[in-house]
XYZ file of C-alpha atoms in Angstrom:
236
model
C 4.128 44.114 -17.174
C 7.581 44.428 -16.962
C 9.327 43.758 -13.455
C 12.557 44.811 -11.624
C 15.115 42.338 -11.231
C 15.353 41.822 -7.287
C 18.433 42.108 -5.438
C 18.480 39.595 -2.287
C 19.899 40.501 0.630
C 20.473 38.016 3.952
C 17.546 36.953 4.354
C 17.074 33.751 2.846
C 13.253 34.545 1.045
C 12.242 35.290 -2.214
C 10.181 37.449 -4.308
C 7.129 35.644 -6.166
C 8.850 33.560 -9.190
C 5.853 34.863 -11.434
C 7.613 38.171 -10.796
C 10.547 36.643 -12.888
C 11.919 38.930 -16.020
C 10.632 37.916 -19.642
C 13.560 38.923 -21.164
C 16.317 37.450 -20.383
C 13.496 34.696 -19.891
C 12.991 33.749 -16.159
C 15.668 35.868 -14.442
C 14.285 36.643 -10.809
C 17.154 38.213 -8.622
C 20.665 38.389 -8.380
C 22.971 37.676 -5.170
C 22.122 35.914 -2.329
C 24.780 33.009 -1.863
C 24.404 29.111 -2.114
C 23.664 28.554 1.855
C 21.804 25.407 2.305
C 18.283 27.171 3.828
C 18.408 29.297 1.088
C 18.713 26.600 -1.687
C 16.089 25.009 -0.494
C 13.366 27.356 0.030
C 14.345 28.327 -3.791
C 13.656 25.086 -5.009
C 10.282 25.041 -3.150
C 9.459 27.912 -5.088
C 10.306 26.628 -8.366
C 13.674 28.874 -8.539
C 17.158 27.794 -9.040
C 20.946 29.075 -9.194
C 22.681 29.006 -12.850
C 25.280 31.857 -13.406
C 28.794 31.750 -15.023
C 32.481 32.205 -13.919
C 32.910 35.965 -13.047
C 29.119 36.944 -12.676
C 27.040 37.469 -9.584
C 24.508 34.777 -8.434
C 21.768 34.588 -10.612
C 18.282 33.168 -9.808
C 15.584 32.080 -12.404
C 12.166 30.781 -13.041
C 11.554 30.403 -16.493
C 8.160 30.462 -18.280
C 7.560 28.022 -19.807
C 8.804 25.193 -17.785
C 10.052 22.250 -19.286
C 9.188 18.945 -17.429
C 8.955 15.336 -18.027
C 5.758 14.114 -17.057
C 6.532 10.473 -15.238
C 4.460 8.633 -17.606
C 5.562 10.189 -20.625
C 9.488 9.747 -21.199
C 9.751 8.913 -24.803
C 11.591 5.126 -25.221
C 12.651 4.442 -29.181
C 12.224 1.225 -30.747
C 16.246 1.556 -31.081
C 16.549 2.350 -27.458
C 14.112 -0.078 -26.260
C 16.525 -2.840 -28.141
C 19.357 -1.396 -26.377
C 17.390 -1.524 -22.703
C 17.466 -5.464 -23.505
C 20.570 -5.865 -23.998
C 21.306 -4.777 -20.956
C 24.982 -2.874 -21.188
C 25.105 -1.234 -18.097
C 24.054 -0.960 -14.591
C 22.189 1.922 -13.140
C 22.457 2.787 -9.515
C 21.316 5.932 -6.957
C 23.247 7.728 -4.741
C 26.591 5.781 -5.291
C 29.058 8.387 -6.639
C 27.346 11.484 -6.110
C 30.896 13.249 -6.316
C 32.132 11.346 -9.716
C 28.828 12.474 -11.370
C 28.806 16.326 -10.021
C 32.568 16.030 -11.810
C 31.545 14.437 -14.610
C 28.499 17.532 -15.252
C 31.188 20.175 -14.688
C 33.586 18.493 -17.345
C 34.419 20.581 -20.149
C 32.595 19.149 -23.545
C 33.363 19.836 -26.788
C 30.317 22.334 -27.340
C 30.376 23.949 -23.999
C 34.041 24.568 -22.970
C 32.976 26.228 -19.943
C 31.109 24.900 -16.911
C 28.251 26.716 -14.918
C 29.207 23.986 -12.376
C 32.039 25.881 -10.600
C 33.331 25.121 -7.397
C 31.315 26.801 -5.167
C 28.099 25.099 -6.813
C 30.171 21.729 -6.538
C 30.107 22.552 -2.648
C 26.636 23.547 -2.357
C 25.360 20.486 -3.957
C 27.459 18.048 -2.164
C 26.134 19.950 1.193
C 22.484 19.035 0.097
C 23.120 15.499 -0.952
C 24.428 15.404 2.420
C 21.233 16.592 4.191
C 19.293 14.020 1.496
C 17.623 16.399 -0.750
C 19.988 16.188 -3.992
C 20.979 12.465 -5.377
C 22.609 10.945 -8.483
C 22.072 8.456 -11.113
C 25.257 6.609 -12.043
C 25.310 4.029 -15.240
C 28.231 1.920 -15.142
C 30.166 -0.877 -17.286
C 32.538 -3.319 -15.774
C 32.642 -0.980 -12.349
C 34.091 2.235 -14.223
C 31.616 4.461 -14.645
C 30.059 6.413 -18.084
C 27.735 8.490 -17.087
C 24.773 10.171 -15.204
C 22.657 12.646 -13.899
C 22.347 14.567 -10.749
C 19.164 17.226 -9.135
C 17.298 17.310 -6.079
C 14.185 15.941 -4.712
C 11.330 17.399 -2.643
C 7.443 16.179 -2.446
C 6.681 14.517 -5.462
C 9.239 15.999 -7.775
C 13.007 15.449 -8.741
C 14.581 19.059 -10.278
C 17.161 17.779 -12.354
C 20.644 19.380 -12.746
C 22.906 18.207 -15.430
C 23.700 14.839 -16.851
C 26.703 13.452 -18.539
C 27.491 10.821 -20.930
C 31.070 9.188 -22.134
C 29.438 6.473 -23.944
C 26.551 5.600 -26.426
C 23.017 6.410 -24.153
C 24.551 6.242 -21.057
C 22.646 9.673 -20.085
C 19.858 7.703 -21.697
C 19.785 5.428 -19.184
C 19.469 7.710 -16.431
C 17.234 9.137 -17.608
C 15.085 6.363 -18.223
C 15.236 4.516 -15.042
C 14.804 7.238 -13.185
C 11.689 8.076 -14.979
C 10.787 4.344 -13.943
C 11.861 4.634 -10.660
C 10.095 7.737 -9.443
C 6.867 6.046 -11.281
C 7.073 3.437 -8.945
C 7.617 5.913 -5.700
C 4.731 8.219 -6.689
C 6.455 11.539 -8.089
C 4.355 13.865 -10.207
C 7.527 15.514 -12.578
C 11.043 14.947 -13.111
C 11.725 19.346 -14.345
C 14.131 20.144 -16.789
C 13.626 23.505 -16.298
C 14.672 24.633 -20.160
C 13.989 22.706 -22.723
C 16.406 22.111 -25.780
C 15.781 18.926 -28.738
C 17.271 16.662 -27.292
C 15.412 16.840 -24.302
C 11.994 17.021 -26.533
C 12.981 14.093 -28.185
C 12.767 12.206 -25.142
C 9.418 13.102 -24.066
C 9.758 16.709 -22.768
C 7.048 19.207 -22.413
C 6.786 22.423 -21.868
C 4.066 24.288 -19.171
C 2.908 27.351 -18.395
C 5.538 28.669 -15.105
C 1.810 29.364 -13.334
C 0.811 25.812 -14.079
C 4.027 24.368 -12.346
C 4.030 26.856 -9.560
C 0.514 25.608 -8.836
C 1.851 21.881 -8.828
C 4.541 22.751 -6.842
C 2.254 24.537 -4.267
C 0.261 21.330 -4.374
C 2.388 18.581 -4.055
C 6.193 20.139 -2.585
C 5.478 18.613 1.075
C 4.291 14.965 -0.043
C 6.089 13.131 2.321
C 8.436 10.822 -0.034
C 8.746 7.263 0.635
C 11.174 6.035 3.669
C 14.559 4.664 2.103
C 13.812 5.566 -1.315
C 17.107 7.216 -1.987
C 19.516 5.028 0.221
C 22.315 3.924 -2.510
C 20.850 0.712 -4.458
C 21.298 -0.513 -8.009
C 17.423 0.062 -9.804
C 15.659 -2.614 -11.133
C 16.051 -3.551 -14.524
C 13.753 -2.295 -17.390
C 11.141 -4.245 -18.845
């Protein structure tokens, strides 16, 4: 059954994200603004904000839903060499701002950036209030890369990532993985999928099964300190 896309108004709730359009896959509503209360009661509900330059707010819950399950990111033999060798460092919550710049960089397949300025702000506000938190990899104290999303109960939505050299999003990746193993967490969402994501252990479920999960788990009560700034533990 096809639904209308829902126009939001002030008040900060949403319609049911199983109401979301099938085509353009997962598109909910449209407006609204990036206000703190009403990020987070979107995430809760398995919805997020991703709209370009010159369009209105758009809000989605895609079906499928492509998640890492914790257990299940995919380490190669060639990237398992590399984890030995140790070439970087990996630390949370340490340059939140240098890795929200370095998602919203220009690359060279994606000129433009859904990361605009006004997303910049509204991320920065909730890693403020200690629901969104980085990953930063670093060499010789410059850093090369990372990833950034936000946490509630016994999940971690991730944003973007960025990489300036070899595997350095790899290596978010993977210690986080490892890290929110160790705390407890359920999924680490990617909300769409794309191969290179699937080629590191990414799976996609039904949008009922992760609603389900979300209505489950979202007020686990995450473990005290977990995201003060620290450098994680090395793989082994």
């Amino acid at each position: 059954m096809k639904h209308s896309i829902f126009l939001l108004d002030d008040s900060v709730n949403f319609p049911d994200a199983s109401l979301a359009q099938d085509e353009p896959n997962g598109l909910l509503a449209i407006g609204g603004d990036l206000s703190l209360p009403r990020l987070i009661e979107a995430y809760r509900h398995g919805i997020f904000p991703w709209y370009s330059e010159g369009e209105p707010i758009l809000w989605w819950s895609p079906d499928p839903r492509c998640v890492f399950p914790i257990d299940d990111v995919h380490i190669s033999r060639s990237m398992r060499r590399e984890l030995k060798r140790k070439p970087y460092q990996v630390t949370i919550n340490r340059a939140f701002a240098e890795v929200l710049d370095g998602c919203a960089a220009p690359r060279a397949k994606e000129p433009e950036t859904w990361i605009l300025p006004e997303m910049k702000q509204a991320y920065e506000q909730l890693h403020q209030r200690g629901f969104a938190h980085s990953v930063e990899v670093w060499r010789d104290e410059q850093l090369f890369g990372g990833l950034y999303g936000v946490s509630m109960g016994r999940f971690f939505f991730g944003e973007s990532m960025f990489s300036s050299a070899p595997n350095a999003s790899k290596f978010a990746l993977i210690y986080l993985a490892h890290y929110l193993k160790e705390q407890g967490f359920l999924l680490l969402d990617s909300q769409v999928g794309n191969p290179h994501l699937y080629r590191m252990g990414a799976v996609d479920i039904p949008r009922s099964e992760f609603l389900n999960l979300l209505n489950t788990h979202i007020d686990w009560p995450q473990p005290k300190g977990m995201w003060l700034p620290k450098t994680l533990s090395e793989w082994q």
